[in-house]
mmCIF file of C-alpha atoms and ligand atoms in Angstrom:
data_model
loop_
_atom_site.group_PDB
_atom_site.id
_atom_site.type_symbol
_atom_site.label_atom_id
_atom_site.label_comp_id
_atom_site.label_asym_id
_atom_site.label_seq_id
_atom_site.Cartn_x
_atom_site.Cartn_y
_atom_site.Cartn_z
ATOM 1 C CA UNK A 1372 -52.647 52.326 -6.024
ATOM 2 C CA UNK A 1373 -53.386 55.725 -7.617
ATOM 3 C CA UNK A 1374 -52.597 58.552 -5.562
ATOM 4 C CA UNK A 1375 -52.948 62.374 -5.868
ATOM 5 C CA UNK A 1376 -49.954 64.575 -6.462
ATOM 6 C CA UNK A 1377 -48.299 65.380 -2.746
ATOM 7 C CA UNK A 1378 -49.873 62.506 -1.030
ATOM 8 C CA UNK A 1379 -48.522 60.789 2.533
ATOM 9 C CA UNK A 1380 -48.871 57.103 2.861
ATOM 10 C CA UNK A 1381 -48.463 56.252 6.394
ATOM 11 C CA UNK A 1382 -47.963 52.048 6.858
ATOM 12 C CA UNK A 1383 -49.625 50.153 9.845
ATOM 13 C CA UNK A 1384 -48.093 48.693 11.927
ATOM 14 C CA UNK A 1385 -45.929 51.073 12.747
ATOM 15 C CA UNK A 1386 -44.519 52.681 16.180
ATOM 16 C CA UNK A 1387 -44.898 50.861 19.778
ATOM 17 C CA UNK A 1388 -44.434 47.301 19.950
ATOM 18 C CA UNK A 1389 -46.100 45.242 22.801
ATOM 19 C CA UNK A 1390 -42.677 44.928 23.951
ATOM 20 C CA UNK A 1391 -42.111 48.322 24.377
ATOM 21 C CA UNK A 1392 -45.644 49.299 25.332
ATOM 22 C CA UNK A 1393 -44.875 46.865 28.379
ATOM 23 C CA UNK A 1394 -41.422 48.250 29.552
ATOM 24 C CA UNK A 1395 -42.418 51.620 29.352
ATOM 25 C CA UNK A 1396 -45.442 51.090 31.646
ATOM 26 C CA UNK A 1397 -43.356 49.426 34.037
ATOM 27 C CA UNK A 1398 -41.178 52.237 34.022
ATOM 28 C CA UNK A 1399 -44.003 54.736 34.461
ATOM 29 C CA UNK A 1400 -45.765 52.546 37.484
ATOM 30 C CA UNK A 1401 -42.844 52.379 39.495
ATOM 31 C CA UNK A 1402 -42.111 55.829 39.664
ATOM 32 C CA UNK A 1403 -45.893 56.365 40.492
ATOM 33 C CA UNK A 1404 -46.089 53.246 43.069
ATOM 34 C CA UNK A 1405 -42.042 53.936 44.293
ATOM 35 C CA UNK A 1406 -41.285 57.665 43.727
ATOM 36 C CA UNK A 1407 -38.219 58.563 42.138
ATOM 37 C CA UNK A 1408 -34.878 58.015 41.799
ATOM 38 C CA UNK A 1409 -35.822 54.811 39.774
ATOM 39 C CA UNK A 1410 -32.487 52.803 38.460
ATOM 40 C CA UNK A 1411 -32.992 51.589 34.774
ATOM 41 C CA UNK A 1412 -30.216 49.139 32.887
ATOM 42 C CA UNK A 1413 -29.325 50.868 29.899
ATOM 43 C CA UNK A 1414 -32.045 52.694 28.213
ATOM 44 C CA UNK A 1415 -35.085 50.889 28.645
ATOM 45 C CA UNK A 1416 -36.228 51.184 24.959
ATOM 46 C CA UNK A 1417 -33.949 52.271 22.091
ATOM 47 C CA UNK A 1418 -35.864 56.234 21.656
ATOM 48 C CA UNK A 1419 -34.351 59.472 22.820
ATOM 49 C CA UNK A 1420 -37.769 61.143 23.399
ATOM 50 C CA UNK A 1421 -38.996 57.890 25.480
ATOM 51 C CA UNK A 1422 -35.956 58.320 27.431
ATOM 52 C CA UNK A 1423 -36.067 61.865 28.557
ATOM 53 C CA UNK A 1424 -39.538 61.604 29.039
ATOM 54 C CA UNK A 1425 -38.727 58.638 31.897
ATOM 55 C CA UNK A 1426 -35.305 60.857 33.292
ATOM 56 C CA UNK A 1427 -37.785 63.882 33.935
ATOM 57 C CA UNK A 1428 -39.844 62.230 35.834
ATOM 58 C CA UNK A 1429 -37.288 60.305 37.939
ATOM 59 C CA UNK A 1430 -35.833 57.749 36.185
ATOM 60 C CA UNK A 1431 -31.972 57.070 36.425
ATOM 61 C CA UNK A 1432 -30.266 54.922 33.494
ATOM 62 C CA UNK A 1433 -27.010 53.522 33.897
ATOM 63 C CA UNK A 1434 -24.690 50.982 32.296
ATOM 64 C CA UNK A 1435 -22.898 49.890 35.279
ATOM 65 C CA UNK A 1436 -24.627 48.848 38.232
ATOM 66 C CA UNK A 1437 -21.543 50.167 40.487
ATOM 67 C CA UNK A 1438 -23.359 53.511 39.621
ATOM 68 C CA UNK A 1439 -26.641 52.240 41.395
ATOM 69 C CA UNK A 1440 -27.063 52.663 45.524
ATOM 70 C CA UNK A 1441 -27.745 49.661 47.345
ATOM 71 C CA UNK A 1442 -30.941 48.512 47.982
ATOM 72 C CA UNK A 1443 -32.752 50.700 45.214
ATOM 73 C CA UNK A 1444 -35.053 49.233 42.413
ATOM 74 C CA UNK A 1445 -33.536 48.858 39.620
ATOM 75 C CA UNK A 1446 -35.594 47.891 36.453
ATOM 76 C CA UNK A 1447 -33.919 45.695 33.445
ATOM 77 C CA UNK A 1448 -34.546 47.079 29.640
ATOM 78 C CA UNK A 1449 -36.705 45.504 26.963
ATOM 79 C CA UNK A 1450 -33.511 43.972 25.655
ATOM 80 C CA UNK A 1451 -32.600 41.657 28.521
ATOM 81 C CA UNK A 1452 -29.820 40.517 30.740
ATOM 82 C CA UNK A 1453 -27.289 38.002 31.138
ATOM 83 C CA UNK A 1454 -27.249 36.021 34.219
ATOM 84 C CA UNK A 1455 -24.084 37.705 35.230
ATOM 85 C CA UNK A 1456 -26.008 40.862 35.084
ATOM 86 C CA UNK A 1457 -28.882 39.443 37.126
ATOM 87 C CA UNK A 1458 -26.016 37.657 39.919
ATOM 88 C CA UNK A 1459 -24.653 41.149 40.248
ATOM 89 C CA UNK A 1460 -27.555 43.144 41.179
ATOM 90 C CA UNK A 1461 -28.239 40.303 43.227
ATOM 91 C CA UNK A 1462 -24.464 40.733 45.025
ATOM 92 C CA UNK A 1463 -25.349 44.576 45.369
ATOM 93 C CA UNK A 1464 -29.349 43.832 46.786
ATOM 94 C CA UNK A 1465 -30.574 45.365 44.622
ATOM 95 C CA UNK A 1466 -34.748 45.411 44.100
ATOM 96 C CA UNK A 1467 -35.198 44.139 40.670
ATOM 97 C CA UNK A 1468 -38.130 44.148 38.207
ATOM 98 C CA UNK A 1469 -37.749 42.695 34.898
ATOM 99 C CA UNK A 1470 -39.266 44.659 31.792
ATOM 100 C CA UNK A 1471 -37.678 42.202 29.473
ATOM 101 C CA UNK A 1472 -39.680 41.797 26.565
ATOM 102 C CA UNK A 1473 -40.654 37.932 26.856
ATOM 103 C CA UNK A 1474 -40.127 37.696 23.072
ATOM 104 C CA UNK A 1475 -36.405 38.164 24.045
ATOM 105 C CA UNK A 1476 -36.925 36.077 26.858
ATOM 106 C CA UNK A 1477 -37.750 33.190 24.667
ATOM 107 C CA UNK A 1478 -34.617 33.063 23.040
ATOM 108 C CA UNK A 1479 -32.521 32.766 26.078
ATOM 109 C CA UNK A 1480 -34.827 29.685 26.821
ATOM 110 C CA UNK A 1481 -34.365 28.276 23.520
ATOM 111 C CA UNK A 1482 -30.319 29.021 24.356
ATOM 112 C CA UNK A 1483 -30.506 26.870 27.611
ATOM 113 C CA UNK A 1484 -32.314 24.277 25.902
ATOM 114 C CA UNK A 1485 -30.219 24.082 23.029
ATOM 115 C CA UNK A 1486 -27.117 23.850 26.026
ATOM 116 C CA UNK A 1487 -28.658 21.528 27.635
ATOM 117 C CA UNK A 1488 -28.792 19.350 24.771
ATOM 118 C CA UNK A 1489 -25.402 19.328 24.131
ATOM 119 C CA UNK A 1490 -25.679 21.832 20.960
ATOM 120 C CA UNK A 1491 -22.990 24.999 20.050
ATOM 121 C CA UNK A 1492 -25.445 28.053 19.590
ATOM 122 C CA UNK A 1493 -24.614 30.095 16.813
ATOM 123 C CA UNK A 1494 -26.376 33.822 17.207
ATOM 124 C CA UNK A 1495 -26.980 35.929 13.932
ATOM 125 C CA UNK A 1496 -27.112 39.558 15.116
ATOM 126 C CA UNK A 1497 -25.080 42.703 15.528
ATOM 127 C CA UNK A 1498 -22.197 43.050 17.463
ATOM 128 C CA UNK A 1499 -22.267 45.562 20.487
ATOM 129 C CA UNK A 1500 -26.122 45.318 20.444
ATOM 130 C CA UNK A 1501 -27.728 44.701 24.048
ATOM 131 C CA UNK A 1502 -29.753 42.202 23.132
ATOM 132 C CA UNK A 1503 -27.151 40.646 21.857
ATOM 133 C CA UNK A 1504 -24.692 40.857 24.669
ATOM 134 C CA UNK A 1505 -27.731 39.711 27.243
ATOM 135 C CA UNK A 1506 -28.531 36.478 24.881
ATOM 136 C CA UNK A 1507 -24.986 35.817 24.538
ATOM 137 C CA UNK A 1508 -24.150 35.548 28.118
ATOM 138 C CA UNK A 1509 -26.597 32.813 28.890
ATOM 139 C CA UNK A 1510 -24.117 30.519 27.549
ATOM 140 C CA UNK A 1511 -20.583 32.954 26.402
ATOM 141 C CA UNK A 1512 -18.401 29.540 25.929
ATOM 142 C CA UNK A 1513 -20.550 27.771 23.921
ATOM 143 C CA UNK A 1514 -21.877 30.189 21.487
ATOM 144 C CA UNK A 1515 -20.453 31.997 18.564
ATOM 145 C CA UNK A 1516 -21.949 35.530 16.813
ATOM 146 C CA UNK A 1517 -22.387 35.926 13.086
ATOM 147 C CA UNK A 1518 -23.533 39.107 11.563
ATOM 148 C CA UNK A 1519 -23.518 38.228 7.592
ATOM 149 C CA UNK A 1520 -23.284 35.536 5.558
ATOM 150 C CA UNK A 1521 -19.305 36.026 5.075
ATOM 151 C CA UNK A 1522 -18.905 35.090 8.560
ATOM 152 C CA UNK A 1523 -20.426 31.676 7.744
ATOM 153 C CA UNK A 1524 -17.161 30.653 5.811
ATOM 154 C CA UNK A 1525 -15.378 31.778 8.639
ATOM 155 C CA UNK A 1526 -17.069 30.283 11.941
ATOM 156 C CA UNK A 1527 -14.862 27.073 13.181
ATOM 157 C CA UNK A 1528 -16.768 24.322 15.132
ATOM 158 C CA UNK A 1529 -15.473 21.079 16.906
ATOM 159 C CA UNK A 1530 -18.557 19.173 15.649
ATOM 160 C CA UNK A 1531 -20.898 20.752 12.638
ATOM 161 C CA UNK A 1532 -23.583 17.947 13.648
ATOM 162 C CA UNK A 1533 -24.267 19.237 17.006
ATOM 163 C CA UNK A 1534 -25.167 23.223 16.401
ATOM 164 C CA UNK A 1535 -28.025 25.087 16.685
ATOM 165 C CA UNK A 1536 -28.819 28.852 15.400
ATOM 166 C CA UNK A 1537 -30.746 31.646 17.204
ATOM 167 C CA UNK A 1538 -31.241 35.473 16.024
ATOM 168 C CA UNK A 1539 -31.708 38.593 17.752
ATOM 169 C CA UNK A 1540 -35.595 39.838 17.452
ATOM 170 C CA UNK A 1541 -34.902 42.980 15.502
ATOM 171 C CA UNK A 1542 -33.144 41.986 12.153
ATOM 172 C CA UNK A 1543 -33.919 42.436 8.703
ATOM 173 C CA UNK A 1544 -36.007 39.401 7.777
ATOM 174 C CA UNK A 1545 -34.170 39.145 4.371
ATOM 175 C CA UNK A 1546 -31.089 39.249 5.536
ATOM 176 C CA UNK A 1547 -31.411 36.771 7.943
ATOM 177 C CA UNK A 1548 -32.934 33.969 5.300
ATOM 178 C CA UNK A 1549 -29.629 34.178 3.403
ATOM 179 C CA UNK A 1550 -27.714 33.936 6.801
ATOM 180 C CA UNK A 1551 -29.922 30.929 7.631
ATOM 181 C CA UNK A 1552 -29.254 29.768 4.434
ATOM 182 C CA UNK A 1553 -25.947 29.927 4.144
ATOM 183 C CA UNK A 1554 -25.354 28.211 7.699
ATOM 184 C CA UNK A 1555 -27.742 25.313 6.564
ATOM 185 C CA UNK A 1556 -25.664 24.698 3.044
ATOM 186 C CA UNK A 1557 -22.012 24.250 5.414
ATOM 187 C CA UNK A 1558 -24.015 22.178 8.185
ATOM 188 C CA UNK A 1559 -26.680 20.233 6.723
ATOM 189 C CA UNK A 1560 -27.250 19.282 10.111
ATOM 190 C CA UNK A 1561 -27.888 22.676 11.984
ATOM 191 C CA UNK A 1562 -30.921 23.103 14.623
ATOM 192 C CA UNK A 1563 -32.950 25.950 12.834
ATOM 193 C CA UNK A 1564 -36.264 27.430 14.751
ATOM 194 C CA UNK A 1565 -38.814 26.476 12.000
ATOM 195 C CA UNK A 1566 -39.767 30.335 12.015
ATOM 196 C CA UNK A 1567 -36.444 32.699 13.461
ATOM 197 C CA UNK A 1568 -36.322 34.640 15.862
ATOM 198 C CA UNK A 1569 -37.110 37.892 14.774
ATOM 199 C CA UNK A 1570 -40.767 39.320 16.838
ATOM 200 C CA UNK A 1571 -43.503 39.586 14.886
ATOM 201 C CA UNK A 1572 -43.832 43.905 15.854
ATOM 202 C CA UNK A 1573 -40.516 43.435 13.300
ATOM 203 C CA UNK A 1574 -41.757 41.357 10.775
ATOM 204 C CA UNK A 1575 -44.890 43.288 10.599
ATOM 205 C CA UNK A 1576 -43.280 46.937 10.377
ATOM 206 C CA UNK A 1577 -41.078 45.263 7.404
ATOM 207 C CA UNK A 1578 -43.710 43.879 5.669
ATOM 208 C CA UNK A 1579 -45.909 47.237 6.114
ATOM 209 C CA UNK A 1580 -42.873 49.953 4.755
ATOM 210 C CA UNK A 1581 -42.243 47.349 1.621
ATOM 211 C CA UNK A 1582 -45.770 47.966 1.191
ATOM 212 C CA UNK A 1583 -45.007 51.560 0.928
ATOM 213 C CA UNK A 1584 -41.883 52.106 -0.163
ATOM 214 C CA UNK A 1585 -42.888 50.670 -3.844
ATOM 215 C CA UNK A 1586 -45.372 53.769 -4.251
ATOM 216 C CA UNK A 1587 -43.382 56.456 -1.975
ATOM 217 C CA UNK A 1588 -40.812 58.817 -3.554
ATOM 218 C CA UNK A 1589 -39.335 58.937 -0.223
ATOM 219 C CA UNK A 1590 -39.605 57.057 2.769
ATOM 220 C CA UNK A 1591 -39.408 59.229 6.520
ATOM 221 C CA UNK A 1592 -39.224 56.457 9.322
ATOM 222 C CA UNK A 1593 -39.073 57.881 12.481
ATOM 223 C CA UNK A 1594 -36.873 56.388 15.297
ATOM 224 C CA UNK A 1595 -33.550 57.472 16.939
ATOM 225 C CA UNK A 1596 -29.795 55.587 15.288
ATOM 226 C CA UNK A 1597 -29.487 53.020 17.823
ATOM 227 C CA UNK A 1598 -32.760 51.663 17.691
ATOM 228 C CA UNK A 1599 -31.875 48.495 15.353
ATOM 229 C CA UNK A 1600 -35.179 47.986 13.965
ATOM 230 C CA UNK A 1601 -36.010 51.773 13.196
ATOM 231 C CA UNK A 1602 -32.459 51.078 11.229
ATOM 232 C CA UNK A 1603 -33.707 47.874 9.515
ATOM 233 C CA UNK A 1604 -36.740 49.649 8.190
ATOM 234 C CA UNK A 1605 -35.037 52.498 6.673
ATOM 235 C CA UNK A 1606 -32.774 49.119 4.880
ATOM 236 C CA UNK A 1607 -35.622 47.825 3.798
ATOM 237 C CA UNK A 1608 -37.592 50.476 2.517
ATOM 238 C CA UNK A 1609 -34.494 51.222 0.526
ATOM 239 C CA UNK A 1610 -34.740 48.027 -1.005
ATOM 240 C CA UNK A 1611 -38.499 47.846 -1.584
ATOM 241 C CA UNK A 1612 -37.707 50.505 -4.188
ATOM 242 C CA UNK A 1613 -38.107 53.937 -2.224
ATOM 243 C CA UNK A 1614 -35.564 56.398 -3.851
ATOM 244 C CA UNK A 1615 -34.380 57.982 -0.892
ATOM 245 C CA UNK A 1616 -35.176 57.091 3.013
ATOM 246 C CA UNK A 1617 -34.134 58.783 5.870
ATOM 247 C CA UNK A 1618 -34.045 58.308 9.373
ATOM 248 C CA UNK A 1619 -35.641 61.255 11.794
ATOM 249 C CA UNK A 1620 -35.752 61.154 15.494
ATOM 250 C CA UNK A 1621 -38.622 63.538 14.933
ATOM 251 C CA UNK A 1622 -40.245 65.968 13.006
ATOM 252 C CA UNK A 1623 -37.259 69.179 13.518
ATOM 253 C CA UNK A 1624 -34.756 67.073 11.270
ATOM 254 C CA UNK A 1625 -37.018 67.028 8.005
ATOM 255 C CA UNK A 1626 -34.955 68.714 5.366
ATOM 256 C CA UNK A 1627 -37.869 69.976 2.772
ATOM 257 C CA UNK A 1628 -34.976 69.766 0.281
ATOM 258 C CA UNK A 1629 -36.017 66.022 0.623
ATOM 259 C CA UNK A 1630 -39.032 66.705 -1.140
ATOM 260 C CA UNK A 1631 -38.108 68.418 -3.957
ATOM 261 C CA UNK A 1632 -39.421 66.657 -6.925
ATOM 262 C CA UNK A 1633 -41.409 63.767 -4.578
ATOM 263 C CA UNK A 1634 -44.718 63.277 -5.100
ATOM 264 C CA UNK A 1635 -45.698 60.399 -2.912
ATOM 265 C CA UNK A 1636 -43.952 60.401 0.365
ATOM 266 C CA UNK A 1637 -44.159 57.549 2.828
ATOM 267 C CA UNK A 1638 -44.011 57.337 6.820
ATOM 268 C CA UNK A 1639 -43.538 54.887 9.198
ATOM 269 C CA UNK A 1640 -41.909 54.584 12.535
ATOM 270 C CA UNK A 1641 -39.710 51.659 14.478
ATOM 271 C CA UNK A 1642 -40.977 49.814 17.367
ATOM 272 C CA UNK A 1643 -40.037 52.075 20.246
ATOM 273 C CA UNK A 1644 -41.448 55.496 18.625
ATOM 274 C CA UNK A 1645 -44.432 57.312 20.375
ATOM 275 C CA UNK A 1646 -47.653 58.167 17.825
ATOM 276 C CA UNK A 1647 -46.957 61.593 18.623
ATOM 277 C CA UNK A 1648 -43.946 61.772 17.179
ATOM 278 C CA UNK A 1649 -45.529 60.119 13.996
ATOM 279 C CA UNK A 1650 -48.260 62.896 14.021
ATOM 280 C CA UNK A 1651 -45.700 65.820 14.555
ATOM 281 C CA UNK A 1652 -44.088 64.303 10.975
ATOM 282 C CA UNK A 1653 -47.471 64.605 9.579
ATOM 283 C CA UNK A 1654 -47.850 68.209 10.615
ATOM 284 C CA UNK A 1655 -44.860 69.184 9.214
ATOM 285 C CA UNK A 1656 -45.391 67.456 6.012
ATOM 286 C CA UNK A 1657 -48.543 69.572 5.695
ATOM 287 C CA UNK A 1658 -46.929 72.389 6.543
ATOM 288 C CA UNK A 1659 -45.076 71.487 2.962
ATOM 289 C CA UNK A 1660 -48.130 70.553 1.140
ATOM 290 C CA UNK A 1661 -48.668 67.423 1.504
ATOM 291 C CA UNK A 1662 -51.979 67.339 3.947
ATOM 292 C CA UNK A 1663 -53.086 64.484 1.632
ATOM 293 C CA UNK A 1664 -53.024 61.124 4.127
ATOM 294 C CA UNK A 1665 -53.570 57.844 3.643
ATOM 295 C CA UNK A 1666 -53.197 54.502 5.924
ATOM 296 C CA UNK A 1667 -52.120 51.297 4.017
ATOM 297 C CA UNK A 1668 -52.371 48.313 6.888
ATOM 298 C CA UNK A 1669 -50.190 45.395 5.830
ATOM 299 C CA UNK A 1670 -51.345 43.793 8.997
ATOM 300 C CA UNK A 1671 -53.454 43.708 12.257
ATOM 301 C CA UNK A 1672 -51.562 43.736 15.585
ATOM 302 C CA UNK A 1673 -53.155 42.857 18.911
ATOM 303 C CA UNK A 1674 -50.539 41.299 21.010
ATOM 304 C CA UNK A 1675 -50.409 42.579 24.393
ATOM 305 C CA UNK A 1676 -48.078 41.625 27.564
ATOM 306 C CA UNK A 1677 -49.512 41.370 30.652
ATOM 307 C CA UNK A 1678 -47.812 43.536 33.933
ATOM 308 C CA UNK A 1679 -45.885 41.762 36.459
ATOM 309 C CA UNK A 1680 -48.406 40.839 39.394
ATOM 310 C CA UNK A 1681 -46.779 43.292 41.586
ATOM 311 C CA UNK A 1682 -47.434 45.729 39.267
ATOM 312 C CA UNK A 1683 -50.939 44.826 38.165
ATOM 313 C CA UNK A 1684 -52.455 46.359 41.355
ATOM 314 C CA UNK A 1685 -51.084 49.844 40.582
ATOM 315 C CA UNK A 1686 -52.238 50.126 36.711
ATOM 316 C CA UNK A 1687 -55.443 49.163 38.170
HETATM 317 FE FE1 SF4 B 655 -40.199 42.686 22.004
HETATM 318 FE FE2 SF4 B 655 -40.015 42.749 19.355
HETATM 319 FE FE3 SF4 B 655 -40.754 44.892 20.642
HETATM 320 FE FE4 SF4 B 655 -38.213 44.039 20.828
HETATM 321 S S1 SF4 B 655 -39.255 44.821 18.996
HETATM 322 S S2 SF4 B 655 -39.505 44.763 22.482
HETATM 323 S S3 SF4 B 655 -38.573 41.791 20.768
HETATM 324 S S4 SF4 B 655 -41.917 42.934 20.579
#
């Protein structure tokens, strides 16, 4: 591609996920159907501006359900819930929707499944995530947790014929192969999902800042620390061949030392950032001198959840 001096290449897909878009509209039409306070588990997506947005307007996110009144809605996050989770709201009657992101719902059903069958589950994800921790206790006793492929050499197993893998949705793709890998070359006989687990809004934001990254100077994703995939795609831009990426919650944090010296610099944003964020990146940029844009789309995304039925009636 030849670009002109000072140019922004923004990547497509980039930003909210059909996951996210879903949870966040749940959020946002029970507090209009319910009226506030509205109980969330943990914060319902992984972005501080989507989550002060939601607490102004009435929402309440805890941790521990002890914090949440009996009887009072509470919603679950994107990233899911164990069943112990679900048995104690239950215990505490409390009114529960479920914003779950049925991409993360599918991999506690292939955990049950794989259960049922009489299979170990071994998880490849990050410690201490929430997805993670919800995934894991579908079935705590019978699964174990690897994060890289050192941990492979290190996993013990009563019987390496009767094992099966899952992986949380927001991992580096490339990372997980050689995980994968690695777990296939020590058990031959290991239950792999013929694609993983990771959601395609992942995959597709990974394959769109690669794109980038080989022409940008400098990559700017935008998306808070403890969103995992805003984290992945500031990896993998890294390693697409950007010289420098850096992680912004929004446009305030942009050093313009950064630019000193970059011609091309790209943007993209994980899958629980707002556009508006994206555009206030794009103002400041200009503000620099680079008011040069340009869209590269690596890929066309049209997946969309559909509401709860109790819900349905109020977006309408
Ligand atoms: Fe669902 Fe993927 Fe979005 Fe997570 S990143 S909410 S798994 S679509």
């Amino acid at each position: 591609m030849s670009l002109e001096p000072r140019t922004v290449i923004v990547a497509s897909p980039r930003g909210f996920c059909a996951g996210v878009s879903y949870a966040v509209e749940i959020v946002d039409l029970v507090l209009q159907r319910y009226g506030a306070p509205v109980y969330v588990r943990h914060e319902i997506v992984h972005n501080r501006h989507v989550v002060e947005n939601l607490r102004a307007k009435g929402a309440v996110f805890v941790d521990d359900l002890a914090l949440v009144p009996p009887e009072s809605l509470l919603i679950f996050s994107a990233h899911g819930v164990s069943p112990a989770v679900r048995e104690e709201a239950k215990a505490r009657q409390l009114r529960v929707i479920d914003a779950t992101c049925p991409l993360v719902t599918k991999v506690h059903l292939q955990v049950l499944r794989h259960v049922r069958e009489g299979n170990v589950v071994i998880m490849i994800g990050h410690r201490g995530h929430v997805e993670v921790e919800g995934t894991m206790g579908h079935a705590p006793e019978r699964m174990h947790l690897v994060e890289k492929v050192e941990d492979v050499a290190k996993l013990r197993v009563d019987d390496p014929d009767r094992l099966a893998v899952v992986t949380q949705t927001t991992l580096s793709v490339d990372d997980t192969r050689d995980i994968i890998e690695a777990l296939r070359a020590r058990f031959p006989n290991i239950r792999t999902p013929p694609k993983d687990d990771i959601c395609y809004a992942t995959q597709n934001r990974q394959a769109a800042v690669k794109q980038i990254a080989s022409d940008a100077d400098l990559v700017i994703v935008v998306g808070s620390d403890n969103s995992s995939n805003s984290v992945r795609l500031v990896e993998v831009a890294l390693e697409a061949g950007a010289r420098a990426a850096y992680l912004v919650d929004d446009a305030s944090i942009i050093d313009e030392q950064w630019l000193d010296g970059a011609g091309t610099v790209g943007v993209t944003s994980g899958a629980s950032v707002p556009e508006e964020l994206v555009a206030g990146v794009l103002a400041r940029l200009a503000e620099f001198g680079y008011g040069s844009v340009e869209e590269v789309e690596a890929v066309e995304e049209r997946l969309v959840f559909q509401l709860p039925p109790e819900l349905r009636r109020a977006a309408r």
